[in-house]
Each structure stands twice: as C-alpha cells, then as structure tokens.
CSV table of C-alpha atoms in Angstrom, one decimal:
chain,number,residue,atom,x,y,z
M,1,UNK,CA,0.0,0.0,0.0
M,2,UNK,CA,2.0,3.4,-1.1
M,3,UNK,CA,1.6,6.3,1.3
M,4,UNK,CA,1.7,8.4,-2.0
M,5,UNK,CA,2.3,8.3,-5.7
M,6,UNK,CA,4.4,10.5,-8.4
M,7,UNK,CA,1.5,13.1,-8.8
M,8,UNK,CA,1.5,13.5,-5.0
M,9,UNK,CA,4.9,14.7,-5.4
M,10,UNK,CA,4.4,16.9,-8.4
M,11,UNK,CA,1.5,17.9,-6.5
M,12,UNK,CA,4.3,19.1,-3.6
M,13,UNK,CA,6.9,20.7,-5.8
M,14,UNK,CA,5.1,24.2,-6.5
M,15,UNK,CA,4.6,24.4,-2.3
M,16,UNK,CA,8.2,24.0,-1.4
M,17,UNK,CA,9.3,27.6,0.0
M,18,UNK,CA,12.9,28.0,1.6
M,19,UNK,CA,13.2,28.2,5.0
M,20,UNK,CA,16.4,29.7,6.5
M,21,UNK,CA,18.0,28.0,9.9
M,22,UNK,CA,16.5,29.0,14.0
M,23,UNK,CA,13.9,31.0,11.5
M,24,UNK,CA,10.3,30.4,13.5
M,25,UNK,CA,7.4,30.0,10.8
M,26,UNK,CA,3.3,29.7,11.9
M,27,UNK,CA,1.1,28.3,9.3
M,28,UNK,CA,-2.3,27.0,10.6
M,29,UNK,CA,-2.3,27.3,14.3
M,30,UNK,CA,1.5,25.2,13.5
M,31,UNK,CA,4.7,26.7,14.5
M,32,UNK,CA,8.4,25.1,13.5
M,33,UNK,CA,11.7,26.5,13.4
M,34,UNK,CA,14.9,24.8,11.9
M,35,UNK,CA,17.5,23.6,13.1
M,36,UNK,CA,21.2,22.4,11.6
M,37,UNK,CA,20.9,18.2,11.6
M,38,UNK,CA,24.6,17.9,10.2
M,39,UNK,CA,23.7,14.8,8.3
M,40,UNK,CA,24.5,16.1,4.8
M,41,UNK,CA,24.7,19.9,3.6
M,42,UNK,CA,21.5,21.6,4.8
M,43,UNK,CA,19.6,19.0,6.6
M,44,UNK,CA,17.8,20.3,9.3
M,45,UNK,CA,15.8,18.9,12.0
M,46,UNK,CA,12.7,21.1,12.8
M,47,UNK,CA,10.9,21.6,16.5
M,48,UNK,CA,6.9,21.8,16.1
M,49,UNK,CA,4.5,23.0,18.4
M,50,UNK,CA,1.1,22.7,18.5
M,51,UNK,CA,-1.1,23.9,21.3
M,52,UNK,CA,1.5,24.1,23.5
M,53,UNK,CA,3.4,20.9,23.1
M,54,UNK,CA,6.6,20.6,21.3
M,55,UNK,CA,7.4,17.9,19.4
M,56,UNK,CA,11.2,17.6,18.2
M,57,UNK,CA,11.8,15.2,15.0
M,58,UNK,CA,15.8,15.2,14.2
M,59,UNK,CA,15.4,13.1,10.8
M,60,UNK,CA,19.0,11.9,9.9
M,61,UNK,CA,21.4,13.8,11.9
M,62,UNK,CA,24.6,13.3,13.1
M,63,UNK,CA,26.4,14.8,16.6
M,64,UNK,CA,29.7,14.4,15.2
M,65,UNK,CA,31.6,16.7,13.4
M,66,UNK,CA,33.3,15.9,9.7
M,67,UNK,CA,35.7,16.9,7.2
M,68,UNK,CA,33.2,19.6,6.0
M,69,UNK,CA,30.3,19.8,8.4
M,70,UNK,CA,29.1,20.9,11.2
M,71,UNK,CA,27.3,18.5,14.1
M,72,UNK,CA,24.1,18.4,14.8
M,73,UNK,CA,23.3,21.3,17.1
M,74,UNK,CA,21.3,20.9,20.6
M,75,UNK,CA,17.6,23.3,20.5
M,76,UNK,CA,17.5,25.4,23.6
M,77,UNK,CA,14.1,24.6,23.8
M,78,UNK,CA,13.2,21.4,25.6
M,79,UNK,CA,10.6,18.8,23.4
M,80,UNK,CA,7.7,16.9,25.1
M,81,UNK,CA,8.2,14.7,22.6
M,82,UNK,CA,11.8,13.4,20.5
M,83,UNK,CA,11.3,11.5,17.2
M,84,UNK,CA,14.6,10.5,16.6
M,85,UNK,CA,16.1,8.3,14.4
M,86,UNK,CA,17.5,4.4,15.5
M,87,UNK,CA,19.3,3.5,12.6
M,88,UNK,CA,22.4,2.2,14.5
M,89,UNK,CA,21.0,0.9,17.6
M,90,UNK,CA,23.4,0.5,19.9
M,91,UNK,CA,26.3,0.2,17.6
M,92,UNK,CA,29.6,2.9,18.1
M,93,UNK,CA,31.1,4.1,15.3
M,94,UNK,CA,35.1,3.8,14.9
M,95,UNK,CA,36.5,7.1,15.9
M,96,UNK,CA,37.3,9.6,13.0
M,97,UNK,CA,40.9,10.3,12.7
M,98,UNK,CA,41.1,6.1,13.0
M,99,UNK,CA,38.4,5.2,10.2
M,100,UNK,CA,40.6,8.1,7.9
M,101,UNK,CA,43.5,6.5,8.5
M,102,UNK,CA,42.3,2.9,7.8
M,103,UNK,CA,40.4,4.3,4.9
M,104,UNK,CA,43.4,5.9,3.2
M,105,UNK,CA,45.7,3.0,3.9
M,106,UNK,CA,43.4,0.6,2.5
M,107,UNK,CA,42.7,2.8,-0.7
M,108,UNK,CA,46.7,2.8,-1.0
M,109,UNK,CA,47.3,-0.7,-0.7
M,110,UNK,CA,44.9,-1.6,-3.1
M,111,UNK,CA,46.5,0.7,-5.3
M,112,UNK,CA,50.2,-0.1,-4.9
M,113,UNK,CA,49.5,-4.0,-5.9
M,114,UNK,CA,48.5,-2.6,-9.1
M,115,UNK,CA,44.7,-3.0,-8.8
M,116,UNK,CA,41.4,-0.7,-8.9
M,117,UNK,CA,39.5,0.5,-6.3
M,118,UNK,CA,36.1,1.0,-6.2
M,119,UNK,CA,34.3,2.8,-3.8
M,120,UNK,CA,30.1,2.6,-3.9
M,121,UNK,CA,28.8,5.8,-2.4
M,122,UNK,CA,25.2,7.8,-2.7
M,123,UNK,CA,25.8,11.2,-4.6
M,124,UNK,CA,25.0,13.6,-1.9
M,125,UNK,CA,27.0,13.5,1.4
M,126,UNK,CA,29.6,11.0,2.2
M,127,UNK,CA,30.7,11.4,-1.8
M,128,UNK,CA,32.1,14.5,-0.6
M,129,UNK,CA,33.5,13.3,2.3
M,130,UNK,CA,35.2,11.1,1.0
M,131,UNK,CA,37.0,13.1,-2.1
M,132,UNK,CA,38.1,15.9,1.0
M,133,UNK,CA,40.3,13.2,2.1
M,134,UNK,CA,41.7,11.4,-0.7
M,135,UNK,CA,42.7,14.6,-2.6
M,136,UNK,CA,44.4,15.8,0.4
M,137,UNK,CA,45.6,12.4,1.1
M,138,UNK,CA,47.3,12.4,-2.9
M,139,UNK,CA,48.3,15.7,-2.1
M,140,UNK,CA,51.0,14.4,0.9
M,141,UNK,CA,52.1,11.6,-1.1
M,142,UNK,CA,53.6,12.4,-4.4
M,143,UNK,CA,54.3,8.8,-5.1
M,144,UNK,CA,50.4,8.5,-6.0
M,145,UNK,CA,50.2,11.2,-7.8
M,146,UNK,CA,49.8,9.6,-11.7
M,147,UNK,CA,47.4,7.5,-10.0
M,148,UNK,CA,44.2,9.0,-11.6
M,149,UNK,CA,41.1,9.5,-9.0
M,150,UNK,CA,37.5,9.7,-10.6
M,151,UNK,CA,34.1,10.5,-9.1
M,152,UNK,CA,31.4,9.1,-11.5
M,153,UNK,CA,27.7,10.4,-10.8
M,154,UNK,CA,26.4,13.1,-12.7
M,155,UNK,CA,23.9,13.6,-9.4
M,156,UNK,CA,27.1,13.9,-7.8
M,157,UNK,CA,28.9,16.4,-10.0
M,158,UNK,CA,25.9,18.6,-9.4
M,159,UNK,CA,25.9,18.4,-6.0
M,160,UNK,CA,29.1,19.6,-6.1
M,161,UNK,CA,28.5,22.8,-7.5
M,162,UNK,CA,26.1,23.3,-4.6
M,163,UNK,CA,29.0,21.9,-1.9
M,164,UNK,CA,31.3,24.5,-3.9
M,165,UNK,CA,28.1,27.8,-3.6
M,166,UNK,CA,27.3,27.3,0.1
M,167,UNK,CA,31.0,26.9,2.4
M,168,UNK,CA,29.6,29.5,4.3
M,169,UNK,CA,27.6,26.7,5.7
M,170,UNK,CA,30.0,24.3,6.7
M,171,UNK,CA,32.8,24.1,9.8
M,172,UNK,CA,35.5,26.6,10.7
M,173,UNK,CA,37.9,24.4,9.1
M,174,UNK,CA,36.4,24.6,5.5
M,175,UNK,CA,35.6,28.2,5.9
M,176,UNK,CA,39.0,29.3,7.1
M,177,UNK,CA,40.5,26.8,4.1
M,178,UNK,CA,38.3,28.5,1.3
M,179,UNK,CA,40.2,31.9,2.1
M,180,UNK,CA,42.7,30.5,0.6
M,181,UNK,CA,41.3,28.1,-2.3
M,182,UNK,CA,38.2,26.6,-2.7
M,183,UNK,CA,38.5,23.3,-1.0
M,184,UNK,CA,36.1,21.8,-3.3
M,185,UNK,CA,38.1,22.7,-6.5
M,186,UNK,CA,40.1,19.2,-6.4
M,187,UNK,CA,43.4,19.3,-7.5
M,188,UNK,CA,43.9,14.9,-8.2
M,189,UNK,CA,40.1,14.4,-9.0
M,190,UNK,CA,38.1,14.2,-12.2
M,191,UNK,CA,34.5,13.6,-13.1
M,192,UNK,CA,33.6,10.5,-15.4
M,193,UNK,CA,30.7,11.0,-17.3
M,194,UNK,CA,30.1,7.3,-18.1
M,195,UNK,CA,32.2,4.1,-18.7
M,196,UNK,CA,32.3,4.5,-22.2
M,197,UNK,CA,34.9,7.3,-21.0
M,198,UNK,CA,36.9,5.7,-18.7
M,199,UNK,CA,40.2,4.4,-19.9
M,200,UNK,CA,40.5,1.4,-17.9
M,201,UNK,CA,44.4,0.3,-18.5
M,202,UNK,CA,46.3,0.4,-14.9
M,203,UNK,CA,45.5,1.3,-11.0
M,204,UNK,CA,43.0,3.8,-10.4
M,205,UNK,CA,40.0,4.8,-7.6
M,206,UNK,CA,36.7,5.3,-9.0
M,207,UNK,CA,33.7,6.2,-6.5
M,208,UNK,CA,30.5,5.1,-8.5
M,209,UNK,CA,26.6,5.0,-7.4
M,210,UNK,CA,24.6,3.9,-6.2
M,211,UNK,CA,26.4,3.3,-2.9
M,212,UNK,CA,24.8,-0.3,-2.8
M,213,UNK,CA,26.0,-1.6,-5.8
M,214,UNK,CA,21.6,-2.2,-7.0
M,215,UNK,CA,22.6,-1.2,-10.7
M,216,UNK,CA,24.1,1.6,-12.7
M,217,UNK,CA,27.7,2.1,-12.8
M,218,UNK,CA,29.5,1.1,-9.4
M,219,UNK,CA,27.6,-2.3,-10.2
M,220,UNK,CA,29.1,-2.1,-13.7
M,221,UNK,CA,32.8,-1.8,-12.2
M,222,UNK,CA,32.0,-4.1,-9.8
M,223,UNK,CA,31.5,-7.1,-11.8
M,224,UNK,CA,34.6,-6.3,-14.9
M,225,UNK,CA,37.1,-5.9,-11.5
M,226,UNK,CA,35.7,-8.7,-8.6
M,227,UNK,CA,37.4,-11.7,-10.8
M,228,UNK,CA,40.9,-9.9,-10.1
M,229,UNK,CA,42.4,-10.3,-6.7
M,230,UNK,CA,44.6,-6.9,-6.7
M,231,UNK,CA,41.0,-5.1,-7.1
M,232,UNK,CA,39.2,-4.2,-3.9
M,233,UNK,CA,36.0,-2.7,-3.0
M,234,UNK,CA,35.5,-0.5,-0.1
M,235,UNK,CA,32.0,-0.1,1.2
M,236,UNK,CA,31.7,3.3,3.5
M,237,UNK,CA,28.7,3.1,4.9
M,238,UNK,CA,25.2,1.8,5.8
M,239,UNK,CA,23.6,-1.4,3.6
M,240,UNK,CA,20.3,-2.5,3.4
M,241,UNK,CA,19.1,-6.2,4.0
M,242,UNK,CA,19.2,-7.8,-0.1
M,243,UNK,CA,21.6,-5.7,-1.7
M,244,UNK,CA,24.7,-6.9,-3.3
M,245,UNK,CA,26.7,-4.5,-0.8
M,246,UNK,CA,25.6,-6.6,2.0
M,247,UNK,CA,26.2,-9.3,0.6
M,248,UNK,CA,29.7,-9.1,-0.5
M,249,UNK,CA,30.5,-8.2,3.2
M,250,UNK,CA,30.0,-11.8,4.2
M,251,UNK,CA,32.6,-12.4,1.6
M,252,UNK,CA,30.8,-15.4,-0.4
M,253,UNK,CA,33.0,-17.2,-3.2
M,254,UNK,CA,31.0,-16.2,-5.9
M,255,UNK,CA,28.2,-13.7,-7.0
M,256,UNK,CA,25.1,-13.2,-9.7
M,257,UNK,CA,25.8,-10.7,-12.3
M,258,UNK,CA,22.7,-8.3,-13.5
M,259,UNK,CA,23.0,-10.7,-16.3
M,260,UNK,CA,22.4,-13.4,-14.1
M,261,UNK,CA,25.4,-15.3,-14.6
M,262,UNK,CA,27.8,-16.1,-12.1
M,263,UNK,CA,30.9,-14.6,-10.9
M,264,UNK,CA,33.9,-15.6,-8.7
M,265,UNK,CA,34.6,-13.1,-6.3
M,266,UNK,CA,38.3,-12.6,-5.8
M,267,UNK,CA,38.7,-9.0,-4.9
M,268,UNK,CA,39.1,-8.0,-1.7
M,269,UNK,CA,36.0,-5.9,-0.2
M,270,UNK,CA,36.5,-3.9,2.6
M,271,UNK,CA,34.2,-1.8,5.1
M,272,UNK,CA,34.6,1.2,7.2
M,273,UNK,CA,31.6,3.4,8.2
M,274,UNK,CA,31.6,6.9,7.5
M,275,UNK,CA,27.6,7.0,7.7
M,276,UNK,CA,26.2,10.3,9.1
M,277,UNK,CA,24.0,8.9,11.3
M,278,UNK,CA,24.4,8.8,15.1
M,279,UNK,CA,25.4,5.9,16.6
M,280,UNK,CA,24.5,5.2,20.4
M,281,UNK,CA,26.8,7.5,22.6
M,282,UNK,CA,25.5,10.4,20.3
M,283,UNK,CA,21.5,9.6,20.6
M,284,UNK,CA,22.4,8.9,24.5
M,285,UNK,CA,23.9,12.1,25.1
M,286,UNK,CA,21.3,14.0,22.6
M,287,UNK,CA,18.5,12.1,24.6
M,288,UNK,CA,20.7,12.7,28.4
M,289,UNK,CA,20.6,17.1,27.0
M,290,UNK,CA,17.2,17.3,26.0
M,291,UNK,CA,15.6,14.9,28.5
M,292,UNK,CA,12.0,14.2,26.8
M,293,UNK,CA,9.3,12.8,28.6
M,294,UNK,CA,8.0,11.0,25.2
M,295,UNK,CA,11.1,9.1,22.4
M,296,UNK,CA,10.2,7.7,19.6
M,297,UNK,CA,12.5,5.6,18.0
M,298,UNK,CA,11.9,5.3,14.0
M,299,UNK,CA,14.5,5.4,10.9
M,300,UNK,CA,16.0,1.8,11.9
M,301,UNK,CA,15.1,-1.7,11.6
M,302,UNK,CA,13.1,-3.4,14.6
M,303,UNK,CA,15.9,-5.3,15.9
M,304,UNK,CA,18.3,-2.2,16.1
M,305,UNK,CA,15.3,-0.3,17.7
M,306,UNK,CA,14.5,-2.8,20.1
M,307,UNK,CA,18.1,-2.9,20.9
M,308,UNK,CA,18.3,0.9,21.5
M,309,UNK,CA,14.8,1.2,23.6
M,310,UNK,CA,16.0,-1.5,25.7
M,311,UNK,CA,19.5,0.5,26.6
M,312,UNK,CA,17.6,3.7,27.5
M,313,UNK,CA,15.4,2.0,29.7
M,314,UNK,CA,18.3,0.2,31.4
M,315,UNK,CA,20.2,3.8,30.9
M,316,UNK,CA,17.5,5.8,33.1
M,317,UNK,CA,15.8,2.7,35.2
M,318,UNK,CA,17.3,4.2,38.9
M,319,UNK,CA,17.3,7.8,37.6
M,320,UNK,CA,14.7,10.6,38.4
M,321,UNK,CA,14.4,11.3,34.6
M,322,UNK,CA,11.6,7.7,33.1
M,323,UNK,CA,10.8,9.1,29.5
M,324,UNK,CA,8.8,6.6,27.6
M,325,UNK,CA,10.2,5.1,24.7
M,326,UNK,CA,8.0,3.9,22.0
M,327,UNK,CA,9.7,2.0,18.8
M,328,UNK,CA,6.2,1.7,16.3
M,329,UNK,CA,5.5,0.1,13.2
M,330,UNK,CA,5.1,2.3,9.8
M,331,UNK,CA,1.8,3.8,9.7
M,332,UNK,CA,1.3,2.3,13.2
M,333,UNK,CA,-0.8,5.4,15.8
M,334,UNK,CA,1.3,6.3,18.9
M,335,UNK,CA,-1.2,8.2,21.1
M,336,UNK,CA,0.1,10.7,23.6
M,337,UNK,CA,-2.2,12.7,26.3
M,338,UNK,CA,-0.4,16.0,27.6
M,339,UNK,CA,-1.6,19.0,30.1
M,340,UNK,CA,-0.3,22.0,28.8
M,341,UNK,CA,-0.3,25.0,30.4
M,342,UNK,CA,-1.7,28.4,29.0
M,343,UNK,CA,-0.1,31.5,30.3
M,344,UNK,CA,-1.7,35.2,29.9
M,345,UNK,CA,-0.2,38.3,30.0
M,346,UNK,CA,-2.1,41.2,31.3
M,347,UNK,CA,-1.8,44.8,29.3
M,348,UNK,CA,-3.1,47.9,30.0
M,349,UNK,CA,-5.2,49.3,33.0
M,350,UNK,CA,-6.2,46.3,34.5
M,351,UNK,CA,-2.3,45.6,35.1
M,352,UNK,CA,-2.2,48.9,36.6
M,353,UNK,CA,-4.9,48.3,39.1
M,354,UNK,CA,-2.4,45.1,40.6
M,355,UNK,CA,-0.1,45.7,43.4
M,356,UNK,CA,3.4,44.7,43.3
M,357,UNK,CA,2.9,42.3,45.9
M,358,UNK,CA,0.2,40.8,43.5
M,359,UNK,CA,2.7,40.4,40.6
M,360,UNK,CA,5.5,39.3,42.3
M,361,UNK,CA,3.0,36.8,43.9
M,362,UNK,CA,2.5,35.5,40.3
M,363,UNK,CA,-1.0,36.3,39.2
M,364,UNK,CA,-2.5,35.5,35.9
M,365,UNK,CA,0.7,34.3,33.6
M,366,UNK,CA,3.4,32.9,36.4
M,367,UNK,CA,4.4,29.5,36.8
M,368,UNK,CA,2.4,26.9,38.4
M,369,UNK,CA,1.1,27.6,42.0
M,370,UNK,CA,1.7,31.2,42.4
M,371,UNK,CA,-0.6,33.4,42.4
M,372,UNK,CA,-3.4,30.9,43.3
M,373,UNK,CA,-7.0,31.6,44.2
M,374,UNK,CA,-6.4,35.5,42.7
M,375,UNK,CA,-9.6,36.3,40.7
M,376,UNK,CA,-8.8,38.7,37.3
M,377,UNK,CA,-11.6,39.9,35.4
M,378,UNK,CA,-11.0,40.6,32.0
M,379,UNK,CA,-11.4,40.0,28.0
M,380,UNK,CA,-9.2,37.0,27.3
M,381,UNK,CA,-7.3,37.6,23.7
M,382,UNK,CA,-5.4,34.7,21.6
M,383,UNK,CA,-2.8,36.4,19.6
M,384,UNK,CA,-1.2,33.4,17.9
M,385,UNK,CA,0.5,31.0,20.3
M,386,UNK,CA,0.2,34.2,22.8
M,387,UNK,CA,-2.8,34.9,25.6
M,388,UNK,CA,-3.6,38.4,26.5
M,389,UNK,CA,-6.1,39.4,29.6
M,390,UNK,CA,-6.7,43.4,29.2
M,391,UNK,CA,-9.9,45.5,29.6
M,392,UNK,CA,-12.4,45.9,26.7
M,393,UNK,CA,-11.4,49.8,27.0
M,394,UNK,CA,-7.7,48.7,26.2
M,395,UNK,CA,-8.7,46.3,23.0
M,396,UNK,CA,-8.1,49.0,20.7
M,397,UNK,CA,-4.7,50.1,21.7
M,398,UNK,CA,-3.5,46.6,22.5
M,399,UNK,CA,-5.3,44.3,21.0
M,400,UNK,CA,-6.1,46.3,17.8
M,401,UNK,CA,-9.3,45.6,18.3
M,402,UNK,CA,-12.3,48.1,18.5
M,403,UNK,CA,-15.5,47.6,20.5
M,404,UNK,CA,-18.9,48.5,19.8
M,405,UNK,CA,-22.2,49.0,21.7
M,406,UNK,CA,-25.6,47.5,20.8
M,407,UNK,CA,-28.4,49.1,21.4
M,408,UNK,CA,-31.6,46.7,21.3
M,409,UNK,CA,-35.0,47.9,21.8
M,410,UNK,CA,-37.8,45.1,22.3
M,411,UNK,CA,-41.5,46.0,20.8
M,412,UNK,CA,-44.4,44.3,22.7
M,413,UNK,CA,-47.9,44.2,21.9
M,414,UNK,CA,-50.6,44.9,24.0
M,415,UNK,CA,-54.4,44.6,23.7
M,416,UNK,CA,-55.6,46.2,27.0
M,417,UNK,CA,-55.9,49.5,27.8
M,418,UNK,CA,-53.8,52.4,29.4
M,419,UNK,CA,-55.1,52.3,32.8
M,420,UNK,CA,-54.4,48.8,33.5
M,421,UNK,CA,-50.8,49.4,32.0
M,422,UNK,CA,-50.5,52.0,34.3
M,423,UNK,CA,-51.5,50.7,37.5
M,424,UNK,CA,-50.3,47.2,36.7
C-alpha cells in the first residue's frame, strides 16, 4: 500500500518555500523552526508546536563533526516529545581520525599491488566526504600522484557545485581553508561522465553509485574488477538487507551478475563506516541534554530499535528522569495525552490596578502555584500562540481591536388598555 504516488509529489513541488536556519514560521495554528541536523549539507531537523506541546523530530542527523560539516546542534528549547532516528542501535562508530587512516591506507594498498579501487557511495553526502580526504591524502604523497582519481555520478557532479556555492555553511575548518582556495576545486580528482569514458588500463579509484551496488555504474565496475584479486572494493557506509553491498561483506565465493550469470569473487572488499548517522553514545547524550518525557525511536530496523529502547530504559531505570520510549511500526498510531499550560499576559489598566505584591506573587501568567486563588476579570485575547487578559477599554490600543455597543430595543404588543398598563 504506497503512502503516496508520483502526482503527490508533483502535487508538492510548486509548495516547497525555503526556509532559513532557528527561522520560527506559523502556518495554521503550526509553529516550527529549523534547526542544523549535520547529516548532509542543509539537513535540518525542525521543532513543532502545536497547542503548546513541542514535538522535536531530528530526521537523519549526526552529533559528530566531519571533514566539512558541522554537528548536529542541541535546540535550547526542551521537546515533550523526541522523534529521533535508530538507525544504529546501539552500535559505536570507529573514531574519525582512525576510520581516515584505515580508509586511506586501505585505498593505497589496493593501489600499490596494481589494482582498482572501487568505492560505492550515494551522490550527496559521504561522496564529498570522501573526495576531502583522498585529494588531500594524494596531495602528501607524491608517489600517487599519476594514479588518476574519478568521481562518477552526474547527481554527484551537481551536487558539487552546490557543496562549492554554500561553504559559508560548513565548519570553521572549510571556511577558514576557502580563504585560501576553494576546497572543493580538487586538484587529483576528475568527473567520469560514463564508462564508455573511462580508460581502464592500470591502478585507479573510481567512487561510482549507487552506494549499494543495485545497478548503474558502481555495479558495472564491480563485476569487470571482482574476478581480479589486486582489485578491492571499499563499502563506506550503511547497507540495506538484499543488496549486493551486503552481501559481498559476508565475503561469499561467488556472486550473480545483473545478467544473471555467475561470478567468482576474488577481490578484496572492505568496510569502514563513514555513515552520518548517530550511533549510540551520540543519541544517549542527545536524549541525556534534551531529556523528553515522550522518544520515539523510527528510521531503523526493529531489531536495532529494540536494541536501543531496551539500553535507554536500562540507561535511566534508577534515575529521576523515566521518559517513555516507543519503537512503532510504519503507519502504526502512537497516542500521547499531555496538560499544557496556558499563560496570559495582562496589558493595559487592568495591570495597573495590581499591586506589586500581587505580581510578584505571580498572578495571571506565572508559573504553576503562584498566584493561586487570585480572581482577574477581564477580556481574554489569543494572539497566535500568545494569551492576553486586558480591559475591553484597552482592546483598541492593544489588541487592535475596536469595541462597539448594541443598542436593542424590544417592541411588545398589548391589547388592553392604558389604565391597567399604568397601574399594573
């Protein structure tokens, strides 16, 4: 059953409007605001409220800072309610400066026994990654140097033109770089339009999509170089249940060609995660900041879930802080009852008539308890997500409001005559 179809998403294209980052929008009794997700260039996680409750939903983000991005950033506003993603579980991710180092010393041994490397990666995100340190990485060794490095996805050589328009996005350390050149320009890198291109005679890195080796071009390579044992493939990040990338990982013998034939598989395949996604000491510490009352776990598969509600429970089972951690189905209800809080602020001459004892007290608009049993009487106004208590006389200059008065006179007949009226 599809959630939606192709003219859905037409349908959605002419209502896309840019939003910028911490910018607070209200459509419809709905207000959001934006915030940096550090996942890929511009992905942003947004904080919604509605009627008082605040729901935060982080998408794919990542706590830890790259090459190029930024992490994830921590709202100052507390959420009732986390969605955040589970797509590691409880897994930890290698630490950075280590998985760059293995990453470039496996690219160069590959290389230096003569054979290709092929490196599956989605267009947008680790792609660019990736290139950052291998042209930096030819850079310090001149020995690589006629060792051509190619980048083949023509989704990929237009996100580059958007990497190489927005640095003012990314970290200090791209920033600061791009006074000087633009780190994005690659100086040992070129784009392949296609394999009809590519002049396949002698060592060489090619990063190809898609990054699980489905179809199109990576999958191409990887069946023309898995026969060889000097090639290797390296496999940088996340791979779904059925796709040839996981499979190769469990190193079988042989594999099925698109064409359905079958191959040995003597290359050497290799994996390192560079996936921007958090992986359990980042969601612990997001979760530990924020403190929720109300996680949901989604964006994983149910065993990683499962594993990852499990450890919070365990995490806060003698502590003071018991959110509740739901892990639902797709399309599955999660039901949630909450007691907000409305606050009013009083304007005008009826705040005039309070004491300061009265207002420090609390009255109408302080926090719970103070100010209890104190009687106001006024015209309530909802201004947005905002409550106002004021006079009616005071509507016009605070409220921009104006009042009016009704006169109504009532009309009676009357069959008898005068004298009884009178007397009666």
């Amino acid at each position: 059953n599809m959630l939606y179809t192709d003219r859905d998403l037409e349908a959605c294209m002419s209502k896309i409007e840019t939003v910028n980052f911490h910018q607070e929008i209200e459509a419809e009794g709905v207000r959001f605001t934006a915030y940096n997700a550090g996942h890929v260039l511009g992905a942003a996680m947004f904080m919604i409220e509605v009627a008082g409750v605040k729901l935060l939903y982080t998408g794919d983000y990542s706590r830890e800072e790259d090459r190029h991005l930024m992490a994830a950033e921590v709202p100052s506003a507390k959420p009732d309610i986390l969605m955040v993603e589970a797509t590691y579980g409880v897994q930890i991710h290698e630490p950075r400066l280590q998985r760059e180092a293995r990453f470039t010393s496996t690219v160069h041994g590959i290389v230096s026994r003569g054979g290709r490397c092929l490196i599956p990666v989605f267009a947008l995100g680790r792609a660019q990654e990736l290139l950052l340190i291998l042209d930096e990485y030819w850079e310090a060794h001149p020995e690589l140097h006629s060792i051509p490095i190619y980048y083949a996805s023509s989704l990929a050589k237009k996100c580059m033109a958007v990497y190489q328009t927005y640095v003012n996005m990314m970290n200090d350390r791209i920033r600061e770089q791009f006074h000087v050149s633009n780190p994005f320009v690659f100086k040992h890198i070129s784009h392949l339009k296609s394999i009809e291109h590519f002049d396949d005679i002698g060592p060489s890195v090619v990063m190809a999509s898609p990054g699980m080796l489905q179809s199109g071009l990576s999958r191409e390579l990887f069946e023309i170089w898995c026969t060889d044992r000097r090639n290797g493939c390296l496999i940088p990040g996340y791979c779904v249940e059925g796709t040839l990338a996981k499979t190769v990982l469990s190193e079988p013998k042989t594999v099925t060609s698109m064409a359905g034939n079958t191959l040995d598989l003597k290359m050497s395949v290799h994996y390192m995660s560079f996936s921007a996604h958090c992986d359990f000491p980042q969601t612990s510490e997001f979760i530990d900041t924020l403190r929720p009352p109300q996680i949901v776990l989604v964006h994983g598969d149910e065993t990683q879930m499962r594993r990852l509600r499990e450890a919070l429970l365990r995490t806060y089972e003698q502590s003071t802080y018991c959110p509740e951690v739901h892990m639902p189905a797709n399309v599955q209800t999660v039901e949630m009852k909450f007691r907000g809080e409305k606050m009013a602020k009083i304007y005008g001459s009826l705040a005039s008539t309070l004491t300061a004892d009265e207002l420090a007290a609390g009255g109408v608009g302080a926090g719970a308890g103070a100010g209890a049993g104190m009687l106001v009487s006024g015209v309530l106004v909802k201004k947005g997500f905002n409550h106002q208590i004021m006079r009616a006389e005071d509507l016009e200059e605070f409220a921009d409001l104006t009042t009016s008065v009704v006169t109504q006179r009532q009309v009676v007949r009357y069959g008898g005559t005068l004298a009884l009226l009178h007397y009666h």
